[in-house]
Every structure is written in C-alpha cells, then in structure tokens.
Amino acid sequence: MESAPAKTRRPGYKQEFRREFTGLEVFGIAFSIIGLLPSIAYVGPIFCAQPLTGVCSSVLFYSVPNGGASAMVWGWLVASFFILLVGMSMAELGSAAPRPEGTLSIFATALYFWTHSLSSPRYRNVLAWVVGCAYFSDFCEQQVSMSRFAAAASIGSPNQSFVPTNAEIFGVYAAIVLSHAIICCLGTKVLARLQTVYVVLNVLLCFAVIIALPAATPSEYKNSASYALGNFTNFNGWPDGYAFILSFLAPSWTICSFDSSVHISEEASNAATAVPWAIVYAIGIAGILGWAINVSMAFCMGTDLNAIMDSSVGQPMAQIFFNSFGQKGTLGLWAIVVLVQYMMGSSMVLAASRQSFAFARDGALPFSSWLYRMNGFTKTPVNTVWFTCILAILLGLLAFAGSAAIDAIFSLSVVALYVAYAIPIAARFLGENDFEPGPFNLGRFSAPVALVSVLWMAFMGTVFLFPTTPQTDTPDMNYTVVVLGGVMILSLVWYYFPKYGGVHWFTGPVPTVERTAANSLRGRDSLEKTQEKEVSVSEQNV
C-alpha cells in the first residue's frame, strides 16, 4: 500500500470545493443531464425526414422513419447495451482517478487529465490538447433548452398552428440560460440538494408516461404486439439494414454526457465509488426506462406514421400524446416535460462550469487567471458559470443562420464527446502508463469491453456524419464532418502555431499540490535541522 505522504507528493490538484454531493446526488447530475423523456421528445431542430415547422425536432425522427415501431423498441435496446459498455470503461477510469479527501483531486479535468496521464510521453500533450478542445466544443449542447416552450405554445394554440420566429426562440433561450447562470452561482449544498429533486421528477415523469399512455389511448390508436414489436417501415430510402442502424442514433443522442458526474467529483463524498457507479446506474436506468417508454409509444402511436411525422406541432412525441390525452392533457404533461427540461439545462451549466474551471486552472483557456477564481461567499466558480452561459448564448445566435448551422452544431456535440471518450479509454491500454484500477474494476473483461466501446464509438461517430436520406441536396446535407474537421484542424493549428501555440507552453494538467507538498517537506527538513542544532548546542553547554 502507498503511504499517505507518498500520495500527497504525487502531482494533482488541491481540494478547492466543498464535498456536499452524496452518492444519489452524484448520480442525479448524470441522470438529470440525460433528461430521459425530454431528450426522447426533443433533441434539436435537426434531421427531420420532412421539413416541419423549423422549430424543433425529436430523436423519434431517427427511429420512426428508419424502421418504425420495431426500430424504436429494438434499436433502443441494442444501442443501450453498447452505450453501457462505454460507460463501464469510463467508470473504470473514474474509479482509479480519485485520491483521498484532502490530498489530490484530479477529477474535474477528467477526460483530458486521463489522456495526459495514460498516453505515452511523446503524444500526451497533443492528445490531451485535442481531447480538451473536443470536449470544450460540446458546450454548445446547452442549446437543447431553446425550443421546448415553443412546442408547448404550439400545442396550446388553435389548430396547433403557432410557429415562433427565430427572434422569439432566441429570446426565450437567452432568458433560460441566464436563469440557469443565477441558479448555478448558488452554494454547493443547494446545488447538491437540487439533484435529488431532479431525479425524483425525472423518474415520476417517465413512469407517468409508461403507465398513463396505454391507459388513455383510444382503441383506434392502439397497436397489436405483432405491429409494435415486428413492423418495419422505412421512409428515408436507405437499405433496411442501414436504416435500422440509423435508429441507434436515438439512444445515442439521449444517453450521453453521462461523464458529467466526473466533473463534480471534487464536490462529492467517496468519489472513487460514487462517481463510477453514478455513471453505470445513470446509463442502465436510462436504458431500461427509455426502452419502456419506447415500447409504450410503439403500442399507442397508431399505424399512420406519416401523420405523426408531419404533425403541425412539429413534435412526434407531442402528437402521440395529443392523440391519447387530448389538448388539455397534453398541455399538462408537456408542462412537466418543460420543467424537467429546464432542470436538465441547469445541470448542464453546472457540469460545464466545473469543466471550464478545471481548464482554467491548467491555463488552457483565454482569461484563465480570471476564470480560475472561487467566489468568496458561495465557494463556487461563479466566473466560469457566467463564462459558460455567455458562450452558450453566443452560440444560440446560430438560430438566425438557419437549420443547417444548428444541425451541424448539435451533431458535433455527440461526435466530439465520442472523440473525447475514446482517446483516454484507448490510451489506457495503448499508452505507457502505470494505471492502477480502483474499486470499480472489470478485471479480465476490462480490455475486451474497452475494445468494443472504442469500436462502437468510432462506428457511431461515422454514422452521425451521414445525411438523413441518400438523396440529399445542399440545404439538407449533414455538415457535421465540416464542423468537426474545422474544430480539430483549428485546435491543431492553435497548438502548433509559431511562438504562441500550445506546443510552446502547454504541458498538460498543472499540479497545485506538488509545490505545496514539496514546501512542506522542505519545512519539515528545516525544522529537523534546527532541532538538531539546538540539541548540539545544549550538549556543548552541558
């Protein structure tokens, strides 16, 4: 066993946050960011089989036209299994990373810290840089809150005919993000307790739909088991096999950002156990409940898929609810969806602000000296909260650039995450390192699970780059590859830029306790020498 002083001398970060998050609350932030039912209902204004209102979209636009009911059910189940493998590989890294409270805290920089510590010396700096840039680009996912209220307004309008303007959407979005900033400036204890509320409301909403939807659906919309579990309808023109693969995008979109538990580990008690299990439980529970929701909808959506896809509401799930609950019932249920979606955005800002603080601590962001500050009253990184939210609002201006720009940004968020996930998982086995497993350990299955995880992310990352239909045009093209390539190229240009590039100054995570520990040791040595001199003088006097 390694002694406590030896651990203290190892490079890492000093403890700067209050540890107020319990295991349930660490799980809560990952589960609330997944935001199961709101995420199934809505992802972004992207990848519609047909142009709708231009307001919003749903992951059902991946599964309904690419297999119909059976793709919703079985596509979700297959993809959830592989996502769980990814989460287990991430959980192993997370379990090995923490250190005893009061010594080292290296978790907040998680992905790029893991990359730097596990990669071979020759490549660790540039790989950590790329992972950091890829993950930072994922901040744009904060935009998921922007159109939920517009959908609610459409449901409540006569004949569901209301279509908000881009300015109205952006105004609501900006107000939501600013309110998230105010919430996330609160103290750690308040933010931790809120996660319990978020978990309870998320789970209750899921069960409400799973139970109430079959009970309320009129007979004309109810489907037989053979249809719900076996019907395959392909609208988009891809071969049936590839169309089924495209249905995997629905759970891939929904069950992501589960690493958010990692970013608040400096605020968690018993992080070595709480964080990895939070990741696994969040994915597992989301996979099971999400599958149950899809099964419920498959039995209660009717057989007219075109009517669902072409709904004036612009939301396939909202139309399914409308057919079953009527206008007032759907409005009531959608109000809860809006609330849970709001909580989802709040948790996203919380995790993003902690990641920004970690990057600033290592000098990897512009204005790092300003961002790397703790508020004296709340003991939280207020500056990075506002930095994250202002950046999200600026990215929200892309709403005025048209759906193609927003589409590419939203797709980038998942693909960039997969890049940031895959590199440290692979580096553990391919790099030169002294990785020591933590309490959560897959044992002999670690390498096979990691291999499948990396291959899965590489495969799905490629699928995310394809357009919705094989026959596409310039407006409907998927520009994710352009945006992703741009981000990666710019990050490398920034790194290798003459004189000012990261290659000249970036050395990876910057320890904040190594110097303190060294000073402590020097102080102890100085004290021992002083005591020896005093003893020597005393003996001479005698």
Tab-separated table of N, CA, C and O in Angstrom, residues 160-261:
chain	number	residue	atom	x	y	z
A	160	GLN	N	-53.143	24.034	-33.374
A	160	GLN	CA	-51.692	23.843	-33.206
A	160	GLN	C	-50.922	24.539	-34.336
A	160	GLN	O	-49.991	24.008	-34.917
A	161	SER	N	-51.316	25.778	-34.619
A	161	SER	CA	-50.777	26.487	-35.779
A	161	SER	C	-49.689	27.496	-35.432
A	161	SER	O	-49.097	28.099	-36.334
A	162	PHE	N	-49.432	27.708	-34.142
A	162	PHE	CA	-48.451	28.721	-33.754
A	162	PHE	C	-47.035	28.289	-34.133
A	162	PHE	O	-46.601	27.181	-33.825
A	163	VAL	N	-46.314	29.175	-34.817
A	163	VAL	CA	-44.918	28.935	-35.178
A	163	VAL	C	-44.110	30.144	-34.728
A	163	VAL	O	-44.268	31.239	-35.278
A	164	PRO	N	-43.240	30.004	-33.735
A	164	PRO	CA	-42.471	31.154	-33.253
A	164	PRO	C	-41.418	31.589	-34.254
A	164	PRO	O	-40.927	30.796	-35.055
A	165	THR	N	-41.052	32.839	-34.184
A	165	THR	CA	-39.974	33.350	-35.028
A	165	THR	C	-38.623	32.997	-34.395
A	165	THR	O	-38.547	32.640	-33.214
A	166	ASN	N	-37.569	33.107	-35.174
A	166	ASN	CA	-36.232	32.845	-34.633
A	166	ASN	C	-35.894	33.802	-33.494
A	166	ASN	O	-35.234	33.413	-32.521
A	167	ALA	N	-36.350	35.042	-33.610
A	167	ALA	CA	-36.077	36.023	-32.556
A	167	ALA	C	-36.774	35.633	-31.263
A	167	ALA	O	-36.200	35.774	-30.163
A	168	GLU	N	-37.999	35.147	-31.365
A	168	GLU	CA	-38.737	34.713	-30.171
A	168	GLU	C	-38.061	33.501	-29.531
A	168	GLU	O	-37.929	33.424	-28.293
A	169	ILE	N	-37.629	32.561	-30.369
A	169	ILE	CA	-36.936	31.379	-29.850
A	169	ILE	C	-35.660	31.789	-29.123
A	169	ILE	O	-35.386	31.342	-28.004
A	170	PHE	N	-34.883	32.664	-29.752
A	170	PHE	CA	-33.627	33.077	-29.146
A	170	PHE	C	-33.866	33.854	-27.855
A	170	PHE	O	-33.122	33.697	-26.873
A	171	GLY	N	-34.876	34.695	-27.828
A	171	GLY	CA	-35.176	35.462	-26.621
A	171	GLY	C	-35.504	34.575	-25.440
A	171	GLY	O	-35.010	34.778	-24.324
A	172	VAL	N	-36.355	33.564	-25.682
A	172	VAL	CA	-36.698	32.616	-24.614
A	172	VAL	C	-35.461	31.829	-24.190
A	172	VAL	O	-35.205	31.625	-22.998
A	173	TYR	N	-34.692	31.400	-25.177
A	173	TYR	CA	-33.480	30.627	-24.897
A	173	TYR	C	-32.498	31.412	-24.037
A	173	TYR	O	-31.960	30.914	-23.038
A	174	ALA	N	-32.260	32.680	-24.399
A	174	ALA	CA	-31.331	33.517	-23.638
A	174	ALA	C	-31.809	33.712	-22.207
A	174	ALA	O	-31.011	33.663	-21.254
A	175	ALA	N	-33.116	33.909	-22.043
A	175	ALA	CA	-33.665	34.084	-20.693
A	175	ALA	C	-33.473	32.820	-19.857
A	175	ALA	O	-33.143	32.887	-18.659
A	176	ILE	N	-33.667	31.647	-20.486
A	176	ILE	CA	-33.488	30.381	-19.780
A	176	ILE	C	-32.041	30.219	-19.334
A	176	ILE	O	-31.758	29.868	-18.182
A	177	VAL	N	-31.112	30.478	-20.241
A	177	VAL	CA	-29.697	30.296	-19.912
A	177	VAL	C	-29.271	31.250	-18.808
A	177	VAL	O	-28.516	30.875	-17.891
A	178	LEU	N	-29.739	32.490	-18.845
A	178	LEU	CA	-29.396	33.445	-17.800
A	178	LEU	C	-29.941	33.003	-16.442
A	178	LEU	O	-29.274	33.163	-15.411
A	179	SER	N	-31.144	32.445	-16.435
A	179	SER	CA	-31.690	31.937	-15.169
A	179	SER	C	-30.886	30.741	-14.670
A	179	SER	O	-30.697	30.563	-13.465
A	180	HIS	N	-30.394	29.913	-15.594
A	180	HIS	CA	-29.516	28.803	-15.200
A	180	HIS	C	-28.244	29.335	-14.555
A	180	HIS	O	-27.738	28.752	-13.576
A	181	ALA	N	-27.712	30.415	-15.087
A	181	ALA	CA	-26.495	31.001	-14.526
A	181	ALA	C	-26.720	31.437	-13.088
A	181	ALA	O	-25.869	31.198	-12.209
A	182	ILE	N	-27.858	32.051	-12.823
A	182	ILE	CA	-28.159	32.506	-11.464
A	182	ILE	C	-28.239	31.312	-10.512
A	182	ILE	O	-27.690	31.337	-9.399
A	183	ILE	N	-28.916	30.243	-10.944
A	183	ILE	CA	-29.042	29.053	-10.100
A	183	ILE	C	-27.679	28.434	-9.815
A	183	ILE	O	-27.362	28.072	-8.672
A	184	CYS	N	-26.842	28.322	-10.830
A	184	CYS	CA	-25.563	27.633	-10.681
A	184	CYS	C	-24.514	28.470	-9.953
A	184	CYS	O	-23.410	27.983	-9.698
A	185	CYS	N	-24.857	29.715	-9.612
A	185	CYS	CA	-23.972	30.516	-8.772
A	185	CYS	C	-24.214	30.263	-7.288
A	185	CYS	O	-23.497	30.806	-6.442
A	186	LEU	N	-25.216	29.457	-6.973
A	186	LEU	CA	-25.532	29.163	-5.579
A	186	LEU	C	-24.468	28.257	-4.965
A	186	LEU	O	-23.612	27.718	-5.655
A	187	GLY	N	-24.547	28.078	-3.657
A	187	GLY	CA	-23.581	27.250	-2.955
A	187	GLY	C	-23.696	25.782	-3.318
A	187	GLY	O	-24.735	25.314	-3.807
A	188	THR	N	-22.635	25.036	-3.033
A	188	THR	CA	-22.587	23.614	-3.401
A	188	THR	C	-23.693	22.816	-2.729
A	188	THR	O	-24.287	21.924	-3.353
A	189	LYS	N	-23.993	23.105	-1.471
A	189	LYS	CA	-25.020	22.333	-0.753
A	189	LYS	C	-26.378	22.484	-1.433
A	189	LYS	O	-27.113	21.497	-1.599
A	190	VAL	N	-26.722	23.700	-1.851
A	190	VAL	CA	-28.005	23.925	-2.528
A	190	VAL	C	-28.043	23.176	-3.854
A	190	VAL	O	-29.030	22.507	-4.182
A	191	LEU	N	-26.970	23.281	-4.619
A	191	LEU	CA	-26.914	22.610	-5.918
A	191	LEU	C	-26.995	21.102	-5.757
A	191	LEU	O	-27.609	20.412	-6.582
A	192	ALA	N	-26.384	20.580	-4.708
A	192	ALA	CA	-26.433	19.135	-4.464
A	192	ALA	C	-27.848	18.682	-4.140
A	192	ALA	O	-28.333	17.668	-4.675
A	193	ARG	N	-28.546	19.419	-3.262
A	193	ARG	CA	-29.911	19.020	-2.894
A	193	ARG	C	-30.872	19.097	-4.083
A	193	ARG	O	-31.823	18.317	-4.175
A	194	LEU	N	-30.616	20.048	-4.978
A	194	LEU	CA	-31.477	20.158	-6.159
A	194	LEU	C	-31.428	18.904	-7.016
A	194	LEU	O	-32.429	18.548	-7.657
A	195	GLN	N	-30.298	18.196	-7.037
A	195	GLN	CA	-30.178	16.998	-7.869
A	195	GLN	C	-31.161	15.910	-7.443
A	195	GLN	O	-31.670	15.158	-8.274
A	196	THR	N	-31.437	15.832	-6.145
A	196	THR	CA	-32.419	14.851	-5.665
A	196	THR	C	-33.802	15.176	-6.221
A	196	THR	O	-34.544	14.285	-6.655
A	197	VAL	N	-34.150	16.462	-6.201
A	197	VAL	CA	-35.437	16.881	-6.768
A	197	VAL	C	-35.491	16.524	-8.248
A	197	VAL	O	-36.515	16.026	-8.751
A	198	TYR	N	-34.401	16.769	-8.963
A	198	TYR	CA	-34.353	16.488	-10.393
A	198	TYR	C	-34.557	14.995	-10.667
A	198	TYR	O	-35.275	14.619	-11.600
A	199	VAL	N	-33.914	14.153	-9.873
A	199	VAL	CA	-34.043	12.700	-10.067
A	199	VAL	C	-35.485	12.262	-9.863
A	199	VAL	O	-36.053	11.517	-10.675
A	200	VAL	N	-36.100	12.727	-8.780
A	200	VAL	CA	-37.472	12.315	-8.462
A	200	VAL	C	-38.428	12.717	-9.578
A	200	VAL	O	-39.256	11.912	-10.039
A	201	LEU	N	-38.339	13.963	-10.032
A	201	LEU	CA	-39.250	14.425	-11.089
A	201	LEU	C	-39.002	13.689	-12.402
A	201	LEU	O	-39.961	13.359	-13.121
A	202	ASN	N	-37.743	13.421	-12.731
A	202	ASN	CA	-37.439	12.667	-13.952
A	202	ASN	C	-38.071	11.283	-13.922
A	202	ASN	O	-38.707	10.849	-14.893
A	203	VAL	N	-37.891	10.581	-12.829
A	203	VAL	CA	-38.412	9.208	-12.722
A	203	VAL	C	-39.928	9.203	-12.714
A	203	VAL	O	-40.566	8.377	-13.387
A	204	LEU	N	-40.539	10.119	-11.962
A	204	LEU	CA	-42.003	10.176	-11.924
A	204	LEU	C	-42.586	10.481	-13.302
A	204	LEU	O	-43.621	9.910	-13.686
A	205	LEU	N	-41.947	11.372	-14.045
A	205	LEU	CA	-42.422	11.691	-15.392
A	205	LEU	C	-42.355	10.467	-16.294
A	205	LEU	O	-43.291	10.197	-17.069
A	206	CYS	N	-41.269	9.714	-16.199
A	206	CYS	CA	-41.130	8.509	-17.023
A	206	CYS	C	-42.227	7.493	-16.707
A	206	CYS	O	-42.873	6.949	-17.610
A	207	PHE	N	-42.443	7.246	-15.413
A	207	PHE	CA	-43.472	6.277	-15.033
A	207	PHE	C	-44.870	6.766	-15.393
A	207	PHE	O	-45.752	5.966	-15.737
A	208	ALA	N	-45.078	8.075	-15.317
A	208	ALA	CA	-46.387	8.619	-15.691
A	208	ALA	C	-46.709	8.307	-17.146
A	208	ALA	O	-47.845	7.911	-17.479
A	209	VAL	N	-45.717	8.454	-18.023
A	209	VAL	CA	-45.943	8.164	-19.438
A	209	VAL	C	-46.073	6.671	-19.678
A	209	VAL	O	-46.970	6.219	-20.413
A	210	ILE	N	-45.214	5.882	-19.070
A	210	ILE	CA	-45.242	4.426	-19.274
A	210	ILE	C	-46.586	3.839	-18.857
A	210	ILE	O	-47.125	2.948	-19.528
A	211	ILE	N	-47.167	4.359	-17.762
A	211	ILE	CA	-48.429	3.805	-17.235
A	211	ILE	C	-49.650	4.478	-17.862
A	211	ILE	O	-50.611	3.813	-18.267
A	212	ALA	N	-49.621	5.826	-17.936
A	212	ALA	CA	-50.824	6.552	-18.353
A	212	ALA	C	-51.071	6.475	-19.849
A	212	ALA	O	-52.243	6.480	-20.282
A	213	LEU	N	-50.040	6.404	-20.658
A	213	LEU	CA	-50.237	6.410	-22.106
A	213	LEU	C	-51.073	5.224	-22.582
A	213	LEU	O	-52.054	5.412	-23.311
A	214	PRO	N	-50.755	3.982	-22.191
A	214	PRO	CA	-51.608	2.857	-22.621
A	214	PRO	C	-53.022	2.951	-22.056
A	214	PRO	O	-53.992	2.550	-22.722
A	215	ALA	N	-53.147	3.512	-20.846
A	215	ALA	CA	-54.471	3.604	-20.226
A	215	ALA	C	-55.358	4.629	-20.919
A	215	ALA	O	-56.584	4.453	-20.994
A	216	ALA	N	-54.772	5.708	-21.444
A	216	ALA	CA	-55.565	6.797	-22.013
A	216	ALA	C	-55.749	6.706	-23.521
A	216	ALA	O	-56.603	7.399	-24.084
A	217	THR	N	-54.982	5.881	-24.202
A	217	THR	CA	-55.011	5.848	-25.663
A	217	THR	C	-56.310	5.243	-26.193
A	217	THR	O	-56.688	4.128	-25.794
A	218	PRO	N	-57.013	5.939	-27.087
A	218	PRO	CA	-58.224	5.373	-27.707
A	218	PRO	C	-57.876	4.116	-28.511
A	218	PRO	O	-56.743	3.944	-28.973
A	219	SER	N	-58.864	3.278	-28.698
A	219	SER	CA	-58.630	1.991	-29.351
A	219	SER	C	-58.115	2.143	-30.775
A	219	SER	O	-57.342	1.303	-31.252
A	220	GLU	N	-58.509	3.223	-31.459
A	220	GLU	CA	-58.082	3.360	-32.857
A	220	GLU	C	-56.582	3.636	-32.981
A	220	GLU	O	-56.012	3.492	-34.074
A	221	TYR	N	-55.951	4.052	-31.891
A	221	TYR	CA	-54.512	4.304	-31.924
A	221	TYR	C	-53.688	3.183	-31.296
A	221	TYR	O	-52.458	3.256	-31.301
A	222	LYS	N	-54.353	2.174	-30.757
A	222	LYS	CA	-53.621	1.087	-30.126
A	222	LYS	C	-53.170	0.065	-31.172
A	222	LYS	O	-53.925	-0.279	-32.093
A	223	ASN	N	-51.951	-0.406	-31.024
A	223	ASN	CA	-51.380	-1.367	-31.973
A	223	ASN	C	-51.254	-2.749	-31.353
A	223	ASN	O	-51.126	-2.892	-30.134
A	224	SER	N	-51.261	-3.737	-32.221
A	224	SER	CA	-51.075	-5.114	-31.763
A	224	SER	C	-49.603	-5.358	-31.442
A	224	SER	O	-48.722	-4.595	-31.849
A	225	ALA	N	-49.338	-6.455	-30.737
A	225	ALA	CA	-47.956	-6.801	-30.392
A	225	ALA	C	-47.138	-7.088	-31.645
A	225	ALA	O	-45.950	-6.733	-31.723
A	226	SER	N	-47.759	-7.702	-32.628
A	226	SER	CA	-47.028	-8.027	-33.859
A	226	SER	C	-46.605	-6.762	-34.584
A	226	SER	O	-45.524	-6.706	-35.190
A	227	TYR	N	-47.435	-5.699	-34.520
A	227	TYR	CA	-47.066	-4.440	-35.159
A	227	TYR	C	-46.015	-3.710	-34.321
A	227	TYR	O	-44.985	-3.259	-34.842
A	228	ALA	N	-46.271	-3.560	-33.025
A	228	ALA	CA	-45.380	-2.785	-32.159
A	228	ALA	C	-43.986	-3.382	-32.087
A	228	ALA	O	-42.996	-2.658	-32.008
A	229	LEU	N	-43.894	-4.706	-32.118
A	229	LEU	CA	-42.601	-5.363	-31.938
A	229	LEU	C	-42.004	-5.898	-33.237
A	229	LEU	O	-40.827	-6.274	-33.255
A	230	GLY	N	-42.799	-5.917	-34.313
A	230	GLY	CA	-42.300	-6.538	-35.529
A	230	GLY	C	-42.432	-5.725	-36.797
A	230	GLY	O	-41.802	-6.049	-37.806
A	231	ASN	N	-43.221	-4.642	-36.783
A	231	ASN	CA	-43.383	-3.847	-38.001
A	231	ASN	C	-42.097	-3.092	-38.331
A	231	ASN	O	-41.466	-2.510	-37.460
A	232	PHE	N	-41.709	-3.091	-39.600
A	232	PHE	CA	-40.532	-2.337	-40.035
A	232	PHE	C	-40.925	-1.464	-41.214
A	232	PHE	O	-41.266	-1.964	-42.290
A	233	THR	N	-40.910	-0.155	-41.002
A	233	THR	CA	-41.296	0.809	-42.031
A	233	THR	C	-40.106	1.709	-42.325
A	233	THR	O	-39.589	2.374	-41.416
A	234	ASN	N	-39.693	1.753	-43.573
A	234	ASN	CA	-38.514	2.513	-43.961
A	234	ASN	C	-38.935	3.635	-44.914
A	234	ASN	O	-39.305	3.386	-46.052
A	235	PHE	N	-38.886	4.877	-44.421
A	235	PHE	CA	-39.312	6.022	-45.215
A	235	PHE	C	-38.175	6.689	-45.979
A	235	PHE	O	-38.384	7.285	-47.034
A	236	ASN	N	-36.976	6.648	-45.444
A	236	ASN	CA	-35.911	7.548	-45.904
A	236	ASN	C	-35.095	7.049	-47.084
A	236	ASN	O	-34.275	7.788	-47.620
A	237	GLY	N	-35.274	5.801	-47.501
A	237	GLY	CA	-34.616	5.338	-48.715
A	237	GLY	C	-33.308	4.594	-48.512
A	237	GLY	O	-32.756	4.059	-49.482
A	238	TRP	N	-32.793	4.547	-47.295
A	238	TRP	CA	-31.599	3.738	-47.059
A	238	TRP	C	-31.963	2.266	-47.074
A	238	TRP	O	-33.108	1.901	-46.830
A	239	PRO	N	-31.020	1.364	-47.371
A	239	PRO	CA	-31.306	-0.075	-47.228
A	239	PRO	C	-31.780	-0.378	-45.815
A	239	PRO	O	-31.379	0.288	-44.852
A	240	ASP	N	-32.631	-1.381	-45.668
A	240	ASP	CA	-33.248	-1.664	-44.375
A	240	ASP	C	-32.218	-1.870	-43.265
A	240	ASP	O	-32.412	-1.410	-42.130
A	241	GLY	N	-31.131	-2.569	-43.561
A	241	GLY	CA	-30.111	-2.809	-42.536
A	241	GLY	C	-29.500	-1.525	-42.014
A	241	GLY	O	-29.356	-1.331	-40.802
A	242	TYR	N	-29.165	-0.619	-42.940
A	242	TYR	CA	-28.575	0.639	-42.518
A	242	TYR	C	-29.623	1.539	-41.870
A	242	TYR	O	-29.303	2.302	-40.945
A	243	ALA	N	-30.863	1.434	-42.330
A	243	ALA	CA	-31.932	2.216	-41.710
A	243	ALA	C	-32.076	1.828	-40.238
A	243	ALA	O	-32.255	2.687	-39.366
A	244	PHE	N	-31.972	0.519	-39.951
A	244	PHE	CA	-32.054	0.074	-38.559
A	244	PHE	C	-30.883	0.634	-37.748
A	244	PHE	O	-31.047	1.032	-36.587
A	245	ILE	N	-29.703	0.690	-38.344
A	245	ILE	CA	-28.541	1.263	-37.663
A	245	ILE	C	-28.782	2.738	-37.353
A	245	ILE	O	-28.400	3.235	-36.285
A	246	LEU	N	-29.424	3.454	-38.271
A	246	LEU	CA	-29.726	4.859	-38.031
A	246	LEU	C	-30.635	5.040	-36.824
A	246	LEU	O	-30.599	6.087	-36.158
A	247	SER	N	-31.456	4.032	-36.512
A	247	SER	CA	-32.311	4.133	-35.325
A	247	SER	C	-31.487	4.130	-34.045
A	247	SER	O	-31.968	4.550	-32.991
A	248	PHE	N	-30.226	3.669	-34.107
A	248	PHE	CA	-29.346	3.704	-32.933
A	248	PHE	C	-29.022	5.136	-32.527
A	248	PHE	O	-28.588	5.383	-31.397
A	249	LEU	N	-29.196	6.079	-33.458
A	249	LEU	CA	-28.877	7.469	-33.153
A	249	LEU	C	-29.794	8.021	-32.064
A	249	LEU	O	-29.400	8.934	-31.328
A	250	ALA	N	-31.016	7.483	-31.956
A	250	ALA	CA	-31.949	7.981	-30.940
A	250	ALA	C	-31.404	7.768	-29.524
A	250	ALA	O	-31.265	8.731	-28.759
A	251	PRO	N	-31.067	6.536	-29.122
A	251	PRO	CA	-30.474	6.375	-27.782
A	251	PRO	C	-29.088	6.990	-27.665
A	251	PRO	O	-28.696	7.434	-26.576
A	252	SER	N	-28.336	7.031	-28.769
A	252	SER	CA	-27.014	7.647	-28.709
A	252	SER	C	-27.115	9.134	-28.392
A	252	SER	O	-26.286	9.688	-27.659
A	253	TRP	N	-28.126	9.786	-28.949
A	253	TRP	CA	-28.368	11.194	-28.652
A	253	TRP	C	-28.823	11.362	-27.212
A	253	TRP	O	-28.412	12.284	-26.508
A	254	THR	N	-29.719	10.480	-26.779
A	254	THR	CA	-30.367	10.639	-25.481
A	254	THR	C	-29.419	10.312	-24.334
A	254	THR	O	-29.273	11.089	-23.386
A	255	ILE	N	-28.772	9.140	-24.413
A	255	ILE	CA	-27.934	8.673	-23.294
A	255	ILE	C	-26.495	9.108	-23.560
A	255	ILE	O	-25.644	8.320	-23.986
A	256	CYS	N	-26.211	10.365	-23.328
A	256	CYS	CA	-24.854	10.884	-23.494
A	256	CYS	C	-24.573	11.891	-22.387
A	256	CYS	O	-25.448	12.182	-21.563
A	257	SER	N	-23.373	12.399	-22.343
A	257	SER	CA	-22.944	13.334	-21.292
A	257	SER	C	-23.022	12.709	-19.906
A	257	SER	O	-23.129	13.421	-18.907
A	258	PHE	N	-22.973	11.373	-19.852
A	258	PHE	CA	-23.022	10.706	-18.547
A	258	PHE	C	-21.732	10.899	-17.751
A	258	PHE	O	-21.678	10.576	-16.558
A	259	ASP	N	-20.696	11.415	-18.397
A	259	ASP	CA	-19.458	11.709	-17.680
A	259	ASP	C	-19.580	12.952	-16.808
A	259	ASP	O	-18.629	13.321	-16.098
A	260	SER	N	-20.742	13.601	-16.829
A	260	SER	CA	-20.923	14.827	-16.045
A	260	SER	C	-20.706	14.591	-14.557
A	260	SER	O	-20.305	15.515	-13.836
A	261	SER	N	-20.956	13.370	-14.090
A	261	SER	CA	-20.702	13.061	-12.677
A	261	SER	C	-19.240	13.281	-12.330
A	261	SER	O	-18.904	13.653	-11.203
